[in-house]
Tab-separated table of C-alpha atoms in Angstrom:
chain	number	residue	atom	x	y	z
A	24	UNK	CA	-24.179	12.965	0.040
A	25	UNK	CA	-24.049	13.119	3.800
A	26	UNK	CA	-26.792	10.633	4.167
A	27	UNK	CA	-24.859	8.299	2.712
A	28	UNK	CA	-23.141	8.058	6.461
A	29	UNK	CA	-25.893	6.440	7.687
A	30	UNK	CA	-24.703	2.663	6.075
A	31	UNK	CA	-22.140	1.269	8.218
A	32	UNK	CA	-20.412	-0.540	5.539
A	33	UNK	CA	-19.185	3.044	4.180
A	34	UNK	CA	-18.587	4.671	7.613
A	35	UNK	CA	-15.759	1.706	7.532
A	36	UNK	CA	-14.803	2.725	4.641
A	37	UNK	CA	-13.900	6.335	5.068
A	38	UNK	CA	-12.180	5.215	8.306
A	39	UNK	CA	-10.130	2.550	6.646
A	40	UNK	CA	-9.298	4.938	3.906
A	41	UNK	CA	-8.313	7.775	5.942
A	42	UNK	CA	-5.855	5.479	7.853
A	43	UNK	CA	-4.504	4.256	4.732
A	44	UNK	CA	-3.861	7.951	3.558
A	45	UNK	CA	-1.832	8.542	6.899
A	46	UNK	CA	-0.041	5.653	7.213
A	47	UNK	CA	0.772	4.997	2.577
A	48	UNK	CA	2.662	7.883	2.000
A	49	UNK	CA	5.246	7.110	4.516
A	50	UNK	CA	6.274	4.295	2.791
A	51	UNK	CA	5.266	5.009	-0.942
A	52	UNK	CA	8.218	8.110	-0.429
A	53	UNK	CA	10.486	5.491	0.591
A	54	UNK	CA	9.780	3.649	-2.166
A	55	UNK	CA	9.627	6.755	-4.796
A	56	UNK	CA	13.055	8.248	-3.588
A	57	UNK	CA	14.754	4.910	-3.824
A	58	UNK	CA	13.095	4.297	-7.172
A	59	UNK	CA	12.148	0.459	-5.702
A	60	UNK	CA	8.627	0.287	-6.665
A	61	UNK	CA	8.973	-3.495	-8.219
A	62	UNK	CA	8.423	-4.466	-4.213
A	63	UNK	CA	5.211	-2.767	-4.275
A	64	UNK	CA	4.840	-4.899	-7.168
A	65	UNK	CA	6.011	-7.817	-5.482
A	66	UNK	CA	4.172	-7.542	-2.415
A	67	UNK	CA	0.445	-6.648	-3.967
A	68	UNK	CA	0.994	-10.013	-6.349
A	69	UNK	CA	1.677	-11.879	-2.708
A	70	UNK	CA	-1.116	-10.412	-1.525
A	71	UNK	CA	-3.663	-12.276	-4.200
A	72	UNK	CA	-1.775	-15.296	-3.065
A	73	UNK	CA	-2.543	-14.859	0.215
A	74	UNK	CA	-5.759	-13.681	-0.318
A	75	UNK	CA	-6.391	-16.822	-2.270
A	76	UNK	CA	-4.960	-19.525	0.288
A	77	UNK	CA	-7.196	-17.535	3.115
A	78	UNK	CA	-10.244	-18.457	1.031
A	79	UNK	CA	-9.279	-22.084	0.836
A	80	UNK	CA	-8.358	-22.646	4.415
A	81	UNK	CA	-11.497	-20.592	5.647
A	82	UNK	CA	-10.069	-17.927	7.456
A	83	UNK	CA	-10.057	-14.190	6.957
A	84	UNK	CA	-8.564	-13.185	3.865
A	85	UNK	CA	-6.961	-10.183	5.508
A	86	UNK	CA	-5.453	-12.538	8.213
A	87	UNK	CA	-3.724	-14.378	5.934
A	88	UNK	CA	-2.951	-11.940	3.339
A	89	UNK	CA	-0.888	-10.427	6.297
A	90	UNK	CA	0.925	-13.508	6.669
A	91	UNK	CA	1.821	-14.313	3.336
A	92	UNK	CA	3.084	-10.720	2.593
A	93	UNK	CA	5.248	-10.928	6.002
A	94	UNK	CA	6.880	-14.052	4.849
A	95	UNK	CA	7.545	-12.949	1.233
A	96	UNK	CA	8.840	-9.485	2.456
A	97	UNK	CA	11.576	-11.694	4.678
A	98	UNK	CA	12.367	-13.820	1.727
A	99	UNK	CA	12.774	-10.746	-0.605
A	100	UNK	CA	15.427	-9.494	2.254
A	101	UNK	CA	16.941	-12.610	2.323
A	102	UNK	CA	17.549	-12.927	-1.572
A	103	UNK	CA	18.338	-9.284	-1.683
A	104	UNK	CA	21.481	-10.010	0.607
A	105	UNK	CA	22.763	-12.807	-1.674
A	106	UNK	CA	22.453	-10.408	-4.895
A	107	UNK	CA	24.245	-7.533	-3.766
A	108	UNK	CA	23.903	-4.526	-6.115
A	109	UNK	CA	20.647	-6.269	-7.480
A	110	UNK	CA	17.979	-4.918	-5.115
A	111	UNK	CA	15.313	-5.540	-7.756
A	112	UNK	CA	16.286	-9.028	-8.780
A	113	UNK	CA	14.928	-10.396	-5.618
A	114	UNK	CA	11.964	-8.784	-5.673
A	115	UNK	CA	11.158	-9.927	-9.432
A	116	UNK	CA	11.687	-13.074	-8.003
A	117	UNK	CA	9.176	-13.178	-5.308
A	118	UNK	CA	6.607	-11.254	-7.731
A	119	UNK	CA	6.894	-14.476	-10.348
A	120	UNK	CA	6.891	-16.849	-7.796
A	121	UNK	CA	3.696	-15.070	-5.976
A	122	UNK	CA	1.965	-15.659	-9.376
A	123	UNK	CA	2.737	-18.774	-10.015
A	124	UNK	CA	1.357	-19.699	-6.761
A	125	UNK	CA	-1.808	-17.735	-7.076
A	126	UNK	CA	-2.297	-19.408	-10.635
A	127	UNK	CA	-2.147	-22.899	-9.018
A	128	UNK	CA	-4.342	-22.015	-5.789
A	129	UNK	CA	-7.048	-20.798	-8.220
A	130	UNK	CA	-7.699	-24.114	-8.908
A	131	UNK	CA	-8.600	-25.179	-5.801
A	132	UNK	CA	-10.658	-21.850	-4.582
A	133	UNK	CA	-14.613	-22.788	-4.409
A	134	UNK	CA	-16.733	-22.452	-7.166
A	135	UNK	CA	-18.998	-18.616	-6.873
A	136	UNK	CA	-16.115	-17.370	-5.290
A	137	UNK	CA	-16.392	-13.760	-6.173
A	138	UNK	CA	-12.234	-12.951	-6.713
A	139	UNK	CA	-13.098	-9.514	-8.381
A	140	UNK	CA	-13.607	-7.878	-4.542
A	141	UNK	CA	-10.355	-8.946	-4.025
A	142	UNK	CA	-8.572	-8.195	-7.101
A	143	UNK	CA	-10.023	-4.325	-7.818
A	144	UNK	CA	-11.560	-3.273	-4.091
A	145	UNK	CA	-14.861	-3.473	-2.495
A	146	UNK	CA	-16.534	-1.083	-0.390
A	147	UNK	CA	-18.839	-3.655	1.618
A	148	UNK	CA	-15.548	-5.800	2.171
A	149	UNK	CA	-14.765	-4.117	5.124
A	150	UNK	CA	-16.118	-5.660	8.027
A	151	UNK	CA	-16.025	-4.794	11.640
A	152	UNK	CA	-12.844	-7.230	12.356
A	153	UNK	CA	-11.440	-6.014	9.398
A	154	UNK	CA	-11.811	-2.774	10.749
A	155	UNK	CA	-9.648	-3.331	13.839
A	156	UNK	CA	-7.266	-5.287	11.952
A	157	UNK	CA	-6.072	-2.348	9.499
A	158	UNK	CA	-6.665	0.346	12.744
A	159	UNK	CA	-4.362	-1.704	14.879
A	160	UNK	CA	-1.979	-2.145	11.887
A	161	UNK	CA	-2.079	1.373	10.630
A	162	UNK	CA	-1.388	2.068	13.746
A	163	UNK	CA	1.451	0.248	14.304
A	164	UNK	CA	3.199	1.376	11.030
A	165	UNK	CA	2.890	4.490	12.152
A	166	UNK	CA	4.618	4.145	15.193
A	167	UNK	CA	7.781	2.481	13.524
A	168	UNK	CA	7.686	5.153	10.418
A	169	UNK	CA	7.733	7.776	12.958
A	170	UNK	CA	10.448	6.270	14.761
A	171	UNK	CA	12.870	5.322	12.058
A	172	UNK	CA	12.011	8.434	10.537
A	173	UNK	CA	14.977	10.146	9.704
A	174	UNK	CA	16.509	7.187	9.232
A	175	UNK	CA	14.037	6.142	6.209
A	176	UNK	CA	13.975	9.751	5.213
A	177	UNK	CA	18.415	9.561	5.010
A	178	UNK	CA	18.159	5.627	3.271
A	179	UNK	CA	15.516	6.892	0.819
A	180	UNK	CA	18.159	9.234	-0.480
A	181	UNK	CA	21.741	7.630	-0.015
A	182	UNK	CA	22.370	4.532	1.749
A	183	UNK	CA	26.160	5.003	1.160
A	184	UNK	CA	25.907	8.327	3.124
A	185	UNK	CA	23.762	6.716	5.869
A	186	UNK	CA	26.509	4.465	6.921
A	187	UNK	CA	28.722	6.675	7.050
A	188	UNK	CA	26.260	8.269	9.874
A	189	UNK	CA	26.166	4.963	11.768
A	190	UNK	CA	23.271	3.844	10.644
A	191	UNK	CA	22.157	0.125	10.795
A	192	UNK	CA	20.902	0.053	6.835
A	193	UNK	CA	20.354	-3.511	6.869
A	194	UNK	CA	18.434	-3.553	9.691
A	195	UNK	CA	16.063	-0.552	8.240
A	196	UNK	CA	15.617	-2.084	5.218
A	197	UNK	CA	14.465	-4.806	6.696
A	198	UNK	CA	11.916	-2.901	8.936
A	199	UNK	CA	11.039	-1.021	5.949
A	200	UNK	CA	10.050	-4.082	3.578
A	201	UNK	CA	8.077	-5.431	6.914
A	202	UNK	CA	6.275	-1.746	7.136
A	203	UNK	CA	5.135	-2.018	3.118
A	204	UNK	CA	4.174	-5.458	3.542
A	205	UNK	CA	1.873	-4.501	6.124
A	206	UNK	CA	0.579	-1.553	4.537
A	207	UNK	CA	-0.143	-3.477	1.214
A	208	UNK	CA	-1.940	-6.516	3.061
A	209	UNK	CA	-4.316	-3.788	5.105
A	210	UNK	CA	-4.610	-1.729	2.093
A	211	UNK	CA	-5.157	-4.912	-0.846
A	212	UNK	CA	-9.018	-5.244	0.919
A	213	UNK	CA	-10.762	-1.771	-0.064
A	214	UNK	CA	-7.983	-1.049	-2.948
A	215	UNK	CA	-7.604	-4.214	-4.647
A	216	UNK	CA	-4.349	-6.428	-4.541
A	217	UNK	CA	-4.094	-5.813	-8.096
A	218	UNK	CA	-3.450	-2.215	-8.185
A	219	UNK	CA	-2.583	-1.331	-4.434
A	220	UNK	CA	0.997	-0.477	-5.112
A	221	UNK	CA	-0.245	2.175	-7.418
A	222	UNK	CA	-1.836	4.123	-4.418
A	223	UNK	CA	1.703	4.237	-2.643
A	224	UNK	CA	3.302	5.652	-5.522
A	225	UNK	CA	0.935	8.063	-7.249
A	226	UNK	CA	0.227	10.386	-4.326
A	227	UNK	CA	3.404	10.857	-3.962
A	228	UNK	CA	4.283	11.611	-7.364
A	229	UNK	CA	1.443	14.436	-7.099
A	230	UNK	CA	2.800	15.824	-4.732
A	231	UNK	CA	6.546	15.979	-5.586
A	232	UNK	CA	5.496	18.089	-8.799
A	233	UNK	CA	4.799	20.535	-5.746
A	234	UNK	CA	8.129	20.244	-5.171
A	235	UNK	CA	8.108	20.717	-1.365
A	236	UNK	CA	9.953	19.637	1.359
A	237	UNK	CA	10.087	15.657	2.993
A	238	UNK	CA	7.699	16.143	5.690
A	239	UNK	CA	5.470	18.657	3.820
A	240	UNK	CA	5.336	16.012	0.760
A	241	UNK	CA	4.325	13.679	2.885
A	242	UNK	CA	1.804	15.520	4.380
A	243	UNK	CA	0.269	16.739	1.024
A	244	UNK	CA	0.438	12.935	-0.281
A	245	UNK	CA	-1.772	11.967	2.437
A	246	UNK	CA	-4.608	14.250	1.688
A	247	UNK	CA	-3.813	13.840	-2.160
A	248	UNK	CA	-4.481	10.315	-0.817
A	249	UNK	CA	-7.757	10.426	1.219
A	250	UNK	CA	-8.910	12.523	-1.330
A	251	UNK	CA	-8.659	10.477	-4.144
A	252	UNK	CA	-9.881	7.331	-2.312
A	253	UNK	CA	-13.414	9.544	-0.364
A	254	UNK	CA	-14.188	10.431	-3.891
A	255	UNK	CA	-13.777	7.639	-5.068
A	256	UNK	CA	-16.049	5.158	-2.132
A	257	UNK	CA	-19.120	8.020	-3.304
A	258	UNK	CA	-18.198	7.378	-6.876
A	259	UNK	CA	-18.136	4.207	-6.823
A	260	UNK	CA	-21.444	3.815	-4.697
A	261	UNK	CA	-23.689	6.123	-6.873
A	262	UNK	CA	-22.512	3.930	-10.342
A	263	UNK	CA	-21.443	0.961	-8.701
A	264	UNK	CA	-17.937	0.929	-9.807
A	265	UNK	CA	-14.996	-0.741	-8.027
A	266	UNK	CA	-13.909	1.321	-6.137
A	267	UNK	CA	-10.291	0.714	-6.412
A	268	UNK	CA	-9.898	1.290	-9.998
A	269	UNK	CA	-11.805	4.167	-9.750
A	270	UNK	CA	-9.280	5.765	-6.820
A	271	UNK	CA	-6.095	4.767	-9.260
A	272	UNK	CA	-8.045	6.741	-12.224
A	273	UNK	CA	-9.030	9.719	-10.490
A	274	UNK	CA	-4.932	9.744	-8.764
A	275	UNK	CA	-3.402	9.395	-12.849
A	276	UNK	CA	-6.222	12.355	-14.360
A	277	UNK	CA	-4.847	14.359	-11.161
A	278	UNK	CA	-1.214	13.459	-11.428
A	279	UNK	CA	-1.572	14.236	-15.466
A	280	UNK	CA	-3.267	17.472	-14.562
A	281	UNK	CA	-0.835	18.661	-12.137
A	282	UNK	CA	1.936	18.042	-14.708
A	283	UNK	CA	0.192	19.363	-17.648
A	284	UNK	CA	-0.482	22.975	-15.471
A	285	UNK	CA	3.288	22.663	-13.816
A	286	UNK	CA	4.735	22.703	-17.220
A	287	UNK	CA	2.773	25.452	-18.371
């Protein structure tokens, strides 16, 4: 197995995946705890758009991915304001929209255009600049999880409790929809913008049948994480399978296991 390391492609791989395992859990347990996974939703179905207009334009696909998610994640904040008490209608919103769009942009993508890396994950897809794109990134939503920490961590539970501590929920949703569309346009390349939001919810879910503390489920989400996606990149390179269907299907079997033996 080790001399698999030798191909660069999959040394970028494992590096890109074991960012994404640091950096997805920190938002998939905001996400879990405040039961809002429709924007995971929304945001990977912005991502094909995005993907989509990148090929047509002629720039990198991640590039613009990035952009397209940033924009719909302000436009789901915006809508979200002017249905108060409706949190998911805006999202649902953005989700149909993104679809329609991506339906119509089809049309003009170039013929032999293989859409399938995009849509369920590719391990040669990561290139060097693609690389430094989701390390740079990763990085970055890092910094800002870690620094609105306990403010995500009080939000995720009860935003009517959180103002009453002072804090500025508006303002960390906000940051919060920014971080996840981030993390979904870094993450849509090796995953697949189809089934990206899957891999910020089902680690977590693993690991809150633990049923450990915040940090510690974090923590055990991200190597639930890495794990599922490393075993996947060698599955997935021994019987060429996509790799990002095989990381979602190797997450439920676990998830289904963990519950079948926890109930027991």
């Amino acid at each position: 197995m080790l001399e698999l390391f030798q191909y660069d492609f999959l040394q970028r791989a494992v590096i890109v995946s074991a960012l994404l395992a640091i950096v997805m859990p920190m938002i998939g347990i905001v996400i879990v705890n405040k039961n809002i996974s429709v924007i995971g939703d929304a945001l990977s179905h912005t991502a094909l758009a995005g993907v989509i207009f990148g090929l047509i334009i002629g720039i990198n696909p991640m590039i613009s991915t990035i952009i397209v998610c940033l924009l719909a994640s302000i436009l789901i904040e915006f809508l979200r304001k002017n249905f108060p008490g409706h949190s998911s209608i805006s999202a649902t919103i953005v989700m149909s929209f993104s679809i329609g769009l991506a339906s119509v942009l089809t049309d003009f993508v170039k013929v032999g255009t293989n859409l399938e890396a995009f849509l369920f994950g590719s391990i040669v897809a990561v290139g060097k600049n693609d690389l430094y794109i989701v390390l740079a990134l990763s990085v970055l939503v890092f910094i800002f999880s870690l620094y609105f920490y306990k403010d995500l961590q009080h939000i995720s539970f009860d935003e009517s409790s959180a103002r009453v501590f002072n804090i500025n929920v508006d303002l960390v949703n906000f940051i919060f929809t920014i971080l996840t569309a981030i993390t979904i346009a870094i993450a849509s390349r090796t995953i697949g913008v189809m089934i990206v939001s899957s891999m910020l919810i089902i680690p977590v879910a693993c690991s809150i049948q633990l049923k450990m503390s915040y940090f510690k489920t974090i923590i055990a989400s991200s190597i639930f994480g890495f794990i599922f996606m490393i075993l996947a990149l060698f599955i997935s390179f021994y019987f060429n399978l996509k790799p990002g269907g095989t990381t979602v299907i190797l997450a439920t079997l676990t998830l289904i296991i963990i519950t079948l033996y926890k109930n027991k």
